[in-house]
Amino acid sequence: MSSDPSITPELISEHGLTAEEYDRIKEIIGREPNYVELGIFSVMWSEHCSYKNTRALLKGFPVESPRVLVGAGEENAGILDIGDNLAISFKIESHNHPSAVEPFQGAATGVGGIIRDIFTMGARPVCAINSLRFGDLSNSEVRRLFRGVVSGIAHYGNCFGIPTVAGEVYFDQSYEGNPLVNAFALGVLRHDQIARGAAKGVGNPVFYVGPATGRDGLAGAAFASQDLTEESAEQQRSAVQVGDPFMEKLCMEACLELLATGAVAGIQDMGAAGLTCSTCETAARGGTGVEIDLAKVPQRSPGMTPYEILLSESQERMLIIVEKGREDEVKRIFDKWDLPWAEIGNVTDTGQMVVKNHGEVVADLPAAKLADEAPVYHREAKEPVYLDEVRNFTLEEIEDCDDPKSALEKLLEWPTIASKNWVYRQYDHMVRANTMVNPGSDAAVIRIKADSVPGDDAREDFPEKIIALAVDCNATHVYLDPYEGSKASVAECARNLACSGALPIGTTDNLNFGNPHNPELFWQLKESVRGLSEGCTAFDAPVTGGNVSLYNQNPDGAIDPTPTVAMVGVVEDEAHVTTQWFKDKGDAVILLGEPVGKGDILYGLGGSAYLQVIHGCKNGKPPVCDLGIERTLGTTLLGLIQSGLIKSAHDCSEGGLAVTLAESCFSELHGRNTPCFLGADVDLSSIVDIRSDALLFGESHGRIIISTSDIDAVKTVERAKLMGVPAQRIGTVGGDQLKVKLFNEEYAWEIAGLHDLWWNSIGNAMA
Amino acid sequence: MNFAVLQFPGSNCDQDCVHVLRNVMGYPTQLLWHKENNVGDADAVVVPGGFSYGDYLRTGSIARFSPVMGAVKEFADNGGFVLGICNGFQILCEAGLLPGALIRNRSLQFRCEHVYLKVATYNSPFTSQIPEGKLMRIPIAHGEGNYFCDANTLDEIEANDRILFQYADREGDITDHANPNGSLKNIAGICNAERNIAGMMPHPERAAESALNEKDGRLVFESLIQSLNPASTTA
Amino acid sequence: MKAKVIITPKAEVLDPQGKTVQTALEQMGCTGVGEVRVGKYIEIEMDGEHDEVKAKLSEYADKFLANPNIEDYRLKLED
Amino acid sequence: MKAKVIITPKAEVLDPQGKTVQTALEQMGCTGVGEVRVGKYIEIEMDGEHDEVKAKLSEYADKFLANPNIEDYRLKLED
Ligand SMILES: Nc1ncnc2c1ncn2[C@@H]1O[C@H](COP(=O)(O)OP(=O)(O)O)[C@@H](O)[C@H]1O
Ligand SMILES: [Mg+2]
């Protein structure tokens, strides 16, 4: 178009494309692209959409299992079989940069985006979880971001009507200015309901559904694919996306109703890179072409250019390809739900994505090449120098703890360990009446009942299912050893599922890293992917999809590498659902696993919360994670749970044994402001030759605290040992104190006091 | 005995109510679309929770103009039983079927947690089957559950024994500490003067099954069923 | 024409939002702050003559835009 | 003195609330309704002189009362 700027090297580089990439574009289309086409390539070839820097790496992930119905990368989200013709679809996605700029709307639209991915697959979204990272809470700007993000998630999820059932929140300096907001959603469907994002059937009409397109989030995908700078943030600020959960709820109900009619040939949400990405991806998947006319696209602001319409990321919009001749059925359903819609084009056999504006062609590109032939880079990786210093750290540098009493108090009060009730009490975690284990225990557990499946709500013989979900990543450990730390994140997630009575079946991950052009940061990424792959393989929990978010940097450098791992597991029977809290006075407290990881000269203190809180250092080699041991531990615990021996199970993670014991004593909140306490008397005096700080606060992997009734204790310990899992009874539940006896000293804490510190820490900081 | 559960754009506890009435309590239950203008053969109507019309402008302010609300009013005028839960309570207040209004929680935050409810009167079709002295444990999930009405209305409600539930602590005491949203007199639920329309912020439908470790909420539905058909025996 | 509806919480109604804003302002060091009330501001584009629009909007403000139990409103028409 | 802060969603930003109110008005039979935008209205009692109050409030409106990413605001002082 005449008013479009001419293509100059500056313009190309402003679009985040290199000179080589530009040459490649010319080669593909056999001519110079125009301005609109340049914009299209720039978003489609951004890291966010094309994974150009990570595609090669991600190939290492295990992606197969007999349960996989739709695998990683095939569609918007993967799908796993859960038996009886039922399936689940789930995925995690980041909205880091938008949340840095506008925390409330950024987080809200992140939730909206991931929910859309799920119902686009034909599934009814039934629960959400999230993983959040912020800088230090003592900083008021951090508190502003934290408050905004949490209320944004609450706003969207609550209004939409999806329960937010689990999550994690970490606070660490490295995230200052670049918070991480990773949102996960899960939906349920029957095998025969799987919908495809393919433009099938030449001549079929293409419908646009949802609110009018505005200038919001212009080129958001590109924004997510560069370092977060004051400049890039400012640019984004001028086009903040605003979420409308109400609209999305209508959109979801209408889409599910529509899919049931069989009138839909293909369906795709408009997420990153909006109309551009959805049209060219559906055409690419369908092996067809698509032709649309922008003049027919509903527009919110007057005078929008084709470039703007195509790249807008206005929320809650869907692209639907309808079987020709059934348009009326489709329109009737949209109208029933008061949804704006427009017929904007049709499927062709040309293989081209043709975009017109009032009949005039403004872009004409080969869809499959655009979607699938983005460049692939093998970036240079170099082991970071900081690791030398990390490895040199020894415990000789610090004295053994002389005041474990206050150390435990400080750890429980540390925001990363403290209760996250300030967060999850703002989320409706019970809507849909399926939540069997609310936030606060190791993993969330929900049931799947008839109304969890589109169209099945009145089915009487519905085969109910139970699933568990957890999300984990100890980024400090990953920073100190990306490979071990990443393996351990998978192991921790699996452990959390096992503690709840579930067998892991699948994983989705969110790789949050720094700039991939920096060889040291790329090395972190590479090592991390290696660790995740081994972990997921060990647990037979293939990766069914995920998200990569690079360029997470602030002016002081990159964030700690954060490969967030979310896992889903199945619980076979209602009776197996287990929580982390001690249940009855007189019960036996048993430790599964070695008290301290073998051969670790730091006894699990490397990278521990204890070192950070008490000694102010983030140093040392983190504990290694032996996947064989983890796997045996998990199956053993599950076996014990299934034989009805276990009353509670809680794994050891941040803060070690002492924190795990304390948390097991806290019990579930019975009602508002009404905690229940159950103390324990623990004797660790048989464990000698180890520093008390390491025994109490070390973070060796592979350990779980369980409780059983007194008479089952011996049997439980023996069975565990028979399975090859070290086990020992270490105490008894009861009283209102946590008492711990070491070989040289004895400590006692009032549970009520510990609970206060732990429960109110974040709330007080936010008051 | 038939139940109807209203469905507005943005309702999101509608299916939960249907599930409990149909599958847990065992009664035929239908969703009733907001554009309908009669309640069909329903013997009782539940106005469910959620965010009708996104809660935009004010909670319940748009939903109450739906055609179906005209039908509900007529149904109630003829003595039909109507129970509004959470957003349903807000809609009934907006529609003038119940007095007062529900404003922003004083914390300004959405609150989802279990609360204890003291039953303020057993003299209603919604509470009659609750054992005397029982402290109910039921979850809330709302951002605007702070009940407000003017002083005269409050006097009238109290004088006529129309408060159904009040937020209490574990001892059953009505304290400020136990109040999750700032509502007047810790009010969690009320009924109209004729006692056939009730509204409550807590969600009994989320606390009606042992699978969710909850059963206190069942008592509200059992009361309703018993009142509709005194001959019915509920387990 | 552009009409504006200003909706404010009634004097006797608790205004948790206003209270919070007031406290926050004080905590940020803003001195001299007294009572704060937070209400709504609605702008409506409307066809028609002044009087007609006014009559129509008063009707809808009474029954819909404001809740007389808890809110007062003022109408302003731009000419 | 009484200060008023009128906060409106920026013109280019989506206003789902306004859109929903607009549709509701139309469905209720209110004819001639065009665009509706819903914002906030804050009344603040404040000690001090006109200029001083104005300066102070502008500062806090910028950094706290309004969200500059998605909102514009106007300040009005009653004298
Ligand atoms: N952002 C959040 N949203 C919902 N629930 C959360 C969130 N953060 C933490 N939780 C819940 O708090 C509990 C403790 O979390 P965490 O300390 O991360 O557990 P773990 O160490 O076992 O992984 C879990 O039940 C978790 O789901
Ligand atoms: Mg855990």
PDB file of C-alpha atoms and ligand atoms in Angstrom, chain A residues 130 132 164-169 416-417 420 423-424 427 438-442 471-472 492 496 650-651 653-654, ligand 1:
ATOM      1  CA  ASN A 130       0.171 -21.311  37.901  1.00  0.00           C
ATOM      2  CA  LEU A 132       4.935 -17.279  39.665  1.00  0.00           C
ATOM      3  CA  THR A 164      -7.240 -22.444  40.233  1.00  0.00           C
ATOM      4  CA  VAL A 165      -6.189 -25.413  42.290  1.00  0.00           C
ATOM      5  CA  ALA A 166      -2.425 -25.306  42.709  1.00  0.00           C
ATOM      6  CA  GLY A 167       0.697 -23.371  41.978  1.00  0.00           C
ATOM      7  CA  GLU A 168       3.970 -22.123  43.306  1.00  0.00           C
ATOM      8  CA  VAL A 169       5.451 -18.739  44.130  1.00  0.00           C
ATOM      9  CA  THR A 416       9.335 -18.613  49.268  1.00  0.00           C
ATOM     10  CA  ILE A 417       8.588 -21.239  51.914  1.00  0.00           C
ATOM     11  CA  LYS A 420       0.753 -19.088  49.866  1.00  0.00           C
ATOM     12  CA  VAL A 423      -2.480 -15.977  46.941  1.00  0.00           C
ATOM     13  CA  TYR A 424      -4.817 -18.912  46.692  1.00  0.00           C
ATOM     14  CA  TYR A 427      -8.573 -17.705  43.616  1.00  0.00           C
ATOM     15  CA  ASN A 438      -7.543 -27.813  47.830  1.00  0.00           C
ATOM     16  CA  PRO A 439      -4.360 -25.749  47.476  1.00  0.00           C
ATOM     17  CA  GLY A 440      -2.050 -26.197  50.437  1.00  0.00           C
ATOM     18  CA  SER A 441      -1.060 -29.843  50.135  1.00  0.00           C
ATOM     19  CA  ASP A 442       1.660 -31.308  47.905  1.00  0.00           C
ATOM     20  CA  VAL A 471       3.996 -27.591  39.359  1.00  0.00           C
ATOM     21  CA  ASP A 472       7.568 -27.271  40.566  1.00  0.00           C
ATOM     22  CA  GLU A 492       9.957 -33.128  42.880  1.00  0.00           C
ATOM     23  CA  ASN A 496       4.348 -34.373  44.952  1.00  0.00           C
ATOM     24  CA  HIS A 650       4.711 -34.942  52.441  1.00  0.00           C
ATOM     25  CA  ASP A 651       7.921 -34.727  50.484  1.00  0.00           C
ATOM     26  CA  SER A 653      11.906 -29.849  49.413  1.00  0.00           C
ATOM     27  CA  GLU A 654      12.883 -26.272  50.315  1.00  0.00           C
TER      28      GLU A 654
HETATM   29  N1  LIG E   1       0.214 -19.445  42.925  1.00  0.00           N
HETATM   30  C1  LIG E   1      -0.435 -20.409  43.583  1.00  0.00           C
HETATM   31  N2  LIG E   1      -1.705 -20.707  43.252  1.00  0.00           N
HETATM   32  C2  LIG E   1      -2.372 -21.695  43.871  1.00  0.00           C
HETATM   33  N3  LIG E   1      -1.843 -22.457  44.816  1.00  0.00           N
HETATM   34  C3  LIG E   1      -0.586 -22.229  45.191  1.00  0.00           C
HETATM   35  C4  LIG E   1       0.173 -21.187  44.597  1.00  0.00           C
HETATM   36  N4  LIG E   1       1.403 -21.188  45.140  1.00  0.00           N
HETATM   37  C5  LIG E   1       1.422 -22.204  46.030  1.00  0.00           C
HETATM   38  N5  LIG E   1       0.220 -22.829  46.074  1.00  0.00           N
HETATM   39  C6  LIG E   1      -0.121 -24.012  46.859  1.00  0.00           C
HETATM   40  O1  LIG E   1       0.525 -23.970  48.127  1.00  0.00           O
HETATM   41  C7  LIG E   1       1.017 -25.260  48.473  1.00  0.00           C
HETATM   42  C8  LIG E   1       2.497 -25.214  48.780  1.00  0.00           C
HETATM   43  O2  LIG E   1       3.226 -24.891  47.622  1.00  0.00           O
HETATM   44  P1  LIG E   1       4.767 -25.230  47.527  1.00  0.00           P
HETATM   45  O3  LIG E   1       5.460 -24.688  48.723  1.00  0.00           O
HETATM   46  O4  LIG E   1       5.255 -24.796  46.187  1.00  0.00           O
HETATM   47  O5  LIG E   1       4.682 -26.808  47.627  1.00  0.00           O
HETATM   48  P2  LIG E   1       5.785 -27.901  47.290  1.00  0.00           P
HETATM   49  O6  LIG E   1       7.050 -27.470  47.942  1.00  0.00           O
HETATM   50  O7  LIG E   1       5.198 -29.148  47.853  1.00  0.00           O
HETATM   51  O8  LIG E   1       5.854 -27.942  45.784  1.00  0.00           O
HETATM   52  C9  LIG E   1       0.670 -26.186  47.293  1.00  0.00           C
HETATM   53  O9  LIG E   1      -0.551 -26.829  47.572  1.00  0.00           O
HETATM   54  C10 LIG E   1       0.464 -25.238  46.168  1.00  0.00           C
HETATM   55  O10 LIG E   1      -0.384 -25.761  45.184  1.00  0.00           O
END
